[in-house]
mmCIF file of C-alpha atoms in Angstrom:
data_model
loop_
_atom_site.group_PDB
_atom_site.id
_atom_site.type_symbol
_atom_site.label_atom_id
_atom_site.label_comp_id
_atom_site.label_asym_id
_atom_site.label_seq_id
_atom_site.Cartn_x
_atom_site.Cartn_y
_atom_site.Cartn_z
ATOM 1 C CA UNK A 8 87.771 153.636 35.533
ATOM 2 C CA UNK A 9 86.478 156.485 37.560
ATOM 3 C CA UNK A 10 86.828 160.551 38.217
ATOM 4 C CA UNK A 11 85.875 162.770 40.740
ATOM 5 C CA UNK A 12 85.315 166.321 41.416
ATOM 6 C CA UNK A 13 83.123 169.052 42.089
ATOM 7 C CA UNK A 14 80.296 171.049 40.837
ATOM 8 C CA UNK A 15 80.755 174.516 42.317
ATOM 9 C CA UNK A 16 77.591 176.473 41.269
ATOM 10 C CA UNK A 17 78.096 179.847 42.476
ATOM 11 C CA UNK A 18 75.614 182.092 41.038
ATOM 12 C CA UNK A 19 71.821 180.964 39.611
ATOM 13 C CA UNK A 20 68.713 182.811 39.277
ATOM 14 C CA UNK A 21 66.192 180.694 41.661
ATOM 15 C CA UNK A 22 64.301 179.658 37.905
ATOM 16 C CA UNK A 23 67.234 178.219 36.716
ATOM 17 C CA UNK A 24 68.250 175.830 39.604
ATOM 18 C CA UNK A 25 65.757 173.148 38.800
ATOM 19 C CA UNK A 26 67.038 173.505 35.220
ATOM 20 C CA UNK A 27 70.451 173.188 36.721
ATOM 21 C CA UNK A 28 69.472 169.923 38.242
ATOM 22 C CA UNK A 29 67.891 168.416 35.196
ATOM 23 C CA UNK A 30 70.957 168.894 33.213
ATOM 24 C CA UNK A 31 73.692 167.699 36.118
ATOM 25 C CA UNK A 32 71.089 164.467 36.024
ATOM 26 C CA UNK A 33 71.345 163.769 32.106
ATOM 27 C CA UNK A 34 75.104 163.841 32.259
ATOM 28 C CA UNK A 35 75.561 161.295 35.341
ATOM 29 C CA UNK A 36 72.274 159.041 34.684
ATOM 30 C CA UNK A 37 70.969 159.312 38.257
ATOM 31 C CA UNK A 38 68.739 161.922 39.677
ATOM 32 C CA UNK A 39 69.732 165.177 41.030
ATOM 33 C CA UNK A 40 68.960 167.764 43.950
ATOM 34 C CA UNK A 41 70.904 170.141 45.037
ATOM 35 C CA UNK A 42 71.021 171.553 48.661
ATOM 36 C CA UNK A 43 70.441 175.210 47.097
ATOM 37 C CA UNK A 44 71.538 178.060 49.595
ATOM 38 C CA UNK A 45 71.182 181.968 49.067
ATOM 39 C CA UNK A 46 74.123 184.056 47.239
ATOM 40 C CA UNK A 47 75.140 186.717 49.557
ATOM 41 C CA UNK A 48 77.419 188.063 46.647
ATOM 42 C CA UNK A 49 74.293 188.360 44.253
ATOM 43 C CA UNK A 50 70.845 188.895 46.056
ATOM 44 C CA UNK A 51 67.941 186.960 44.657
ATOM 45 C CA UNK A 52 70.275 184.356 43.316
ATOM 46 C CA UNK A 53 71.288 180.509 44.848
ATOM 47 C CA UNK A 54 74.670 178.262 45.191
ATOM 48 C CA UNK A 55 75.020 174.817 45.508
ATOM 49 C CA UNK A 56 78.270 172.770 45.185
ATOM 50 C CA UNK A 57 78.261 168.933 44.234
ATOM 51 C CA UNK A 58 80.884 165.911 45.454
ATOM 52 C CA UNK A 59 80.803 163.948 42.271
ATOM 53 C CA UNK A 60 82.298 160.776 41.242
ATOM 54 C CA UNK A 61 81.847 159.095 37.577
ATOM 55 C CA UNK A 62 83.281 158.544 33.878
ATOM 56 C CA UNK A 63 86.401 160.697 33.109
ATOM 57 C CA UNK A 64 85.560 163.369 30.990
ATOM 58 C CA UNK A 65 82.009 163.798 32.893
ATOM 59 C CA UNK A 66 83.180 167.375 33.994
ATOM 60 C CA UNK A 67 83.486 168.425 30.266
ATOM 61 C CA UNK A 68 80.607 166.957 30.336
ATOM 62 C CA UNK A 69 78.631 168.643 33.079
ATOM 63 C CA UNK A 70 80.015 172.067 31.516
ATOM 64 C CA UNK A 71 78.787 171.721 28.151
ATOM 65 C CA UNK A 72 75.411 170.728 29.649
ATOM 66 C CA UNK A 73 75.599 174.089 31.593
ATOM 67 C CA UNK A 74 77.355 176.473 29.615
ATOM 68 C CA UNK A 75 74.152 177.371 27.628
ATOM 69 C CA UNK A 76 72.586 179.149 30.266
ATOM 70 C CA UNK A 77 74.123 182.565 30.246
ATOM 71 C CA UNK A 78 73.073 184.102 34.356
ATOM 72 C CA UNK A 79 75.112 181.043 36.109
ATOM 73 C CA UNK A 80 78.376 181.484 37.320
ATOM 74 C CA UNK A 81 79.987 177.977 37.856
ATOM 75 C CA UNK A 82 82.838 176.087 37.918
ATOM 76 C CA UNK A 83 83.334 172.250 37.256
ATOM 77 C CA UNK A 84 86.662 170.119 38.682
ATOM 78 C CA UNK A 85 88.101 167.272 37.798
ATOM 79 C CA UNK A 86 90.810 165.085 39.515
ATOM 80 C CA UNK A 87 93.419 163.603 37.584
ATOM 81 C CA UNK A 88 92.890 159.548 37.342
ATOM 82 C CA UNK A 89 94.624 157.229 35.297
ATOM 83 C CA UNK A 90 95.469 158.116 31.917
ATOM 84 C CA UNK A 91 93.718 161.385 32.632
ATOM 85 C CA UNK A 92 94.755 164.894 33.503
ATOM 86 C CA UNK A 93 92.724 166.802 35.937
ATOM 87 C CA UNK A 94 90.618 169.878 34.553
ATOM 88 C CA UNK A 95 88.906 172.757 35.473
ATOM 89 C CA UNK A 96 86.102 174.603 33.374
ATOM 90 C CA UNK A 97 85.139 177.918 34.801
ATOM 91 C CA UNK A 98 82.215 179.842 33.358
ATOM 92 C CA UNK A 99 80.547 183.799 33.787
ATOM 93 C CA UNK A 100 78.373 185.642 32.088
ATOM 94 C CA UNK A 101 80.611 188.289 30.980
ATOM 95 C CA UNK A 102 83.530 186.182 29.897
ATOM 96 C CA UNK A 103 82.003 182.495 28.937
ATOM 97 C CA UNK A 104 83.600 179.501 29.751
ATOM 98 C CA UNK A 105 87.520 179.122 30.476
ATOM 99 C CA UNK A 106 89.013 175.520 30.265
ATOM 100 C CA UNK A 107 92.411 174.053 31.651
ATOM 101 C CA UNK A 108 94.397 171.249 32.662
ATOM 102 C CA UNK A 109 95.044 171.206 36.280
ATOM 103 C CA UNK A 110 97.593 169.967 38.396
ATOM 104 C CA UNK A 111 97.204 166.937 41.749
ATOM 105 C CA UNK A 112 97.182 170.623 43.926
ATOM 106 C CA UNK A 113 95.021 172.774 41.279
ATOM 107 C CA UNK A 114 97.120 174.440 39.769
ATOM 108 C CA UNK A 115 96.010 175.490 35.697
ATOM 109 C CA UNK A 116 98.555 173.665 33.724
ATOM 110 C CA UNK A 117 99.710 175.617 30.408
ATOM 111 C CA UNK A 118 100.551 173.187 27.289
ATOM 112 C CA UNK A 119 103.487 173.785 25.573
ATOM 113 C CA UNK A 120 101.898 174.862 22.257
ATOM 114 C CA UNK A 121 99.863 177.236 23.756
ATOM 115 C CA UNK A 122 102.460 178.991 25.592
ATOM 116 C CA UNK A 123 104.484 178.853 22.328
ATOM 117 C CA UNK A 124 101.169 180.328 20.405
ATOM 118 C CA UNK A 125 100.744 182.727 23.056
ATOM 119 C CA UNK A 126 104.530 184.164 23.131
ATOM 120 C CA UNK A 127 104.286 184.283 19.669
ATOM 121 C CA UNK A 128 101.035 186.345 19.489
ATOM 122 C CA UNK A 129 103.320 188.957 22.235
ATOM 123 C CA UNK A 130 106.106 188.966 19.904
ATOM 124 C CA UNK A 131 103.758 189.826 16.429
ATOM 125 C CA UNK A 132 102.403 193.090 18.722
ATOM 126 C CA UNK A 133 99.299 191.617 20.096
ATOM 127 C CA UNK A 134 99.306 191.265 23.755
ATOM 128 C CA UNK A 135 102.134 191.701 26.050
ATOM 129 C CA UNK A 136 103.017 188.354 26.919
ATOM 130 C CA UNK A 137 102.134 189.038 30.857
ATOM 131 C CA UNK A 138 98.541 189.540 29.211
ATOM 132 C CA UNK A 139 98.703 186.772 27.256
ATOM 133 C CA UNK A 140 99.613 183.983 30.015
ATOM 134 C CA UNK A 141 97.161 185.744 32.505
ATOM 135 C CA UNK A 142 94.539 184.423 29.834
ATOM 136 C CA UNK A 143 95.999 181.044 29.181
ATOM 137 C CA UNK A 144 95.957 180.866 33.193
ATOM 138 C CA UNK A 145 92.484 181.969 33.734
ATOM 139 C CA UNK A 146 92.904 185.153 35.872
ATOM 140 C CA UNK A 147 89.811 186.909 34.768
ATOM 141 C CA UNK A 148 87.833 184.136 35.804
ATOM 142 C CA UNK A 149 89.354 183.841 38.706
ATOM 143 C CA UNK A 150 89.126 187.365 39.551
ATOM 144 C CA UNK A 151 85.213 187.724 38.387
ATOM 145 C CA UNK A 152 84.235 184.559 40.731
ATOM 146 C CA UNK A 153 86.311 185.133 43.988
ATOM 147 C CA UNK A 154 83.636 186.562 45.449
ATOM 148 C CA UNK A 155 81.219 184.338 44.966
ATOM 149 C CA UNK A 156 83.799 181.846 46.049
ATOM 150 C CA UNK A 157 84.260 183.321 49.149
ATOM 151 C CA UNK A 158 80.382 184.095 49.838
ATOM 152 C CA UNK A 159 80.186 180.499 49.301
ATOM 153 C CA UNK A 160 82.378 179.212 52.704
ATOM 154 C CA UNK A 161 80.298 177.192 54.947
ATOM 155 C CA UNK A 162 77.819 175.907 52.003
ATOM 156 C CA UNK A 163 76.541 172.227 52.813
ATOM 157 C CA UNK A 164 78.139 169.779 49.974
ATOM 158 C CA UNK A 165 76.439 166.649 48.707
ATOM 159 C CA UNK A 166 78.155 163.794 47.258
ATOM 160 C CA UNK A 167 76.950 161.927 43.755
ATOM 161 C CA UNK A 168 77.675 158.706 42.684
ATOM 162 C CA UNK A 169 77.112 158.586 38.908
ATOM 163 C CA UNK A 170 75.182 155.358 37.366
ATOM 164 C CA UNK A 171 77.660 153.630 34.950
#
């Protein structure tokens, strides 16, 4: 059985990206370089994005691998296959790493328990339960890396087949 997605690495301090490459390489088995391009949203920093196509569960995977380095921005997709949902792990320095089950179009996916958990948090006085789904639907992230998204249009992509 096989996945695919992408490796969207939109913010690493030129140091890091060969470290970046190392640990991409350990989760797929085959080596990896990526076609490293300057970050117009963060000077004196590099993005890459990487095609990918492997185990399911290998963008868990590459995020784990990742997540310990705390000056990359990046997010990791994968598609839905068989017996799989898709996901989406989003990580920045400020807020760590945001996972969620995504939809065929991308869309974050909220479980039923945690929108249960996360009404009843709003109804014990936490949160108000507007704050409370824009954090089970990743909003911060997605607000903290649209520009670097966006900086990013135009970036060459390489595809990776992983061994396995």
């Amino acid at each position: 059985m096989s996945a695919r997605g992408v490796l969207y690495v939109h913010s690493a301090p030129a140091a890091l990206c060969p470290h970046v490459e190392w640990a991409v390489a350990g989760v797929v088995g085959v080596p990896v370089k990526l076609d490293w391009v300057a970050q117009p949203a963060a000077p004196g920093h590099h993005r890459a994005e990487l095609n990918w196509q492997g185990r399911p569960g290998t963008a868990g995977e590459m995020a784990s691998a990742l997540n310990s380095w705390q000056r990359l921005r990046f997010e990791v997709t994968e598609e839905a296959s068989p017996g799989c949902d898709g996901a989406r792990y989003s990580y920045t320095p400020s807020l760590g790493i945001f996972t969620a089950i995504t939809s065929a179009a991308g869309e974050v996916l909220v479980p039923e328990g945690r929108l249960r958990a996360a009404v009843a948090r709003a109804a014990a006085g936490g949160r108000d339960l507007a704050s409370e789904i824009e954090l089970l639907t990743g909003r911060s992230w997605d607000e903290e890396l649209e520009p670097f998204r966006y900086a990013g249009d135009g970036a060459p992509v390489r595809w990776l087949h992983a061994a396995g």
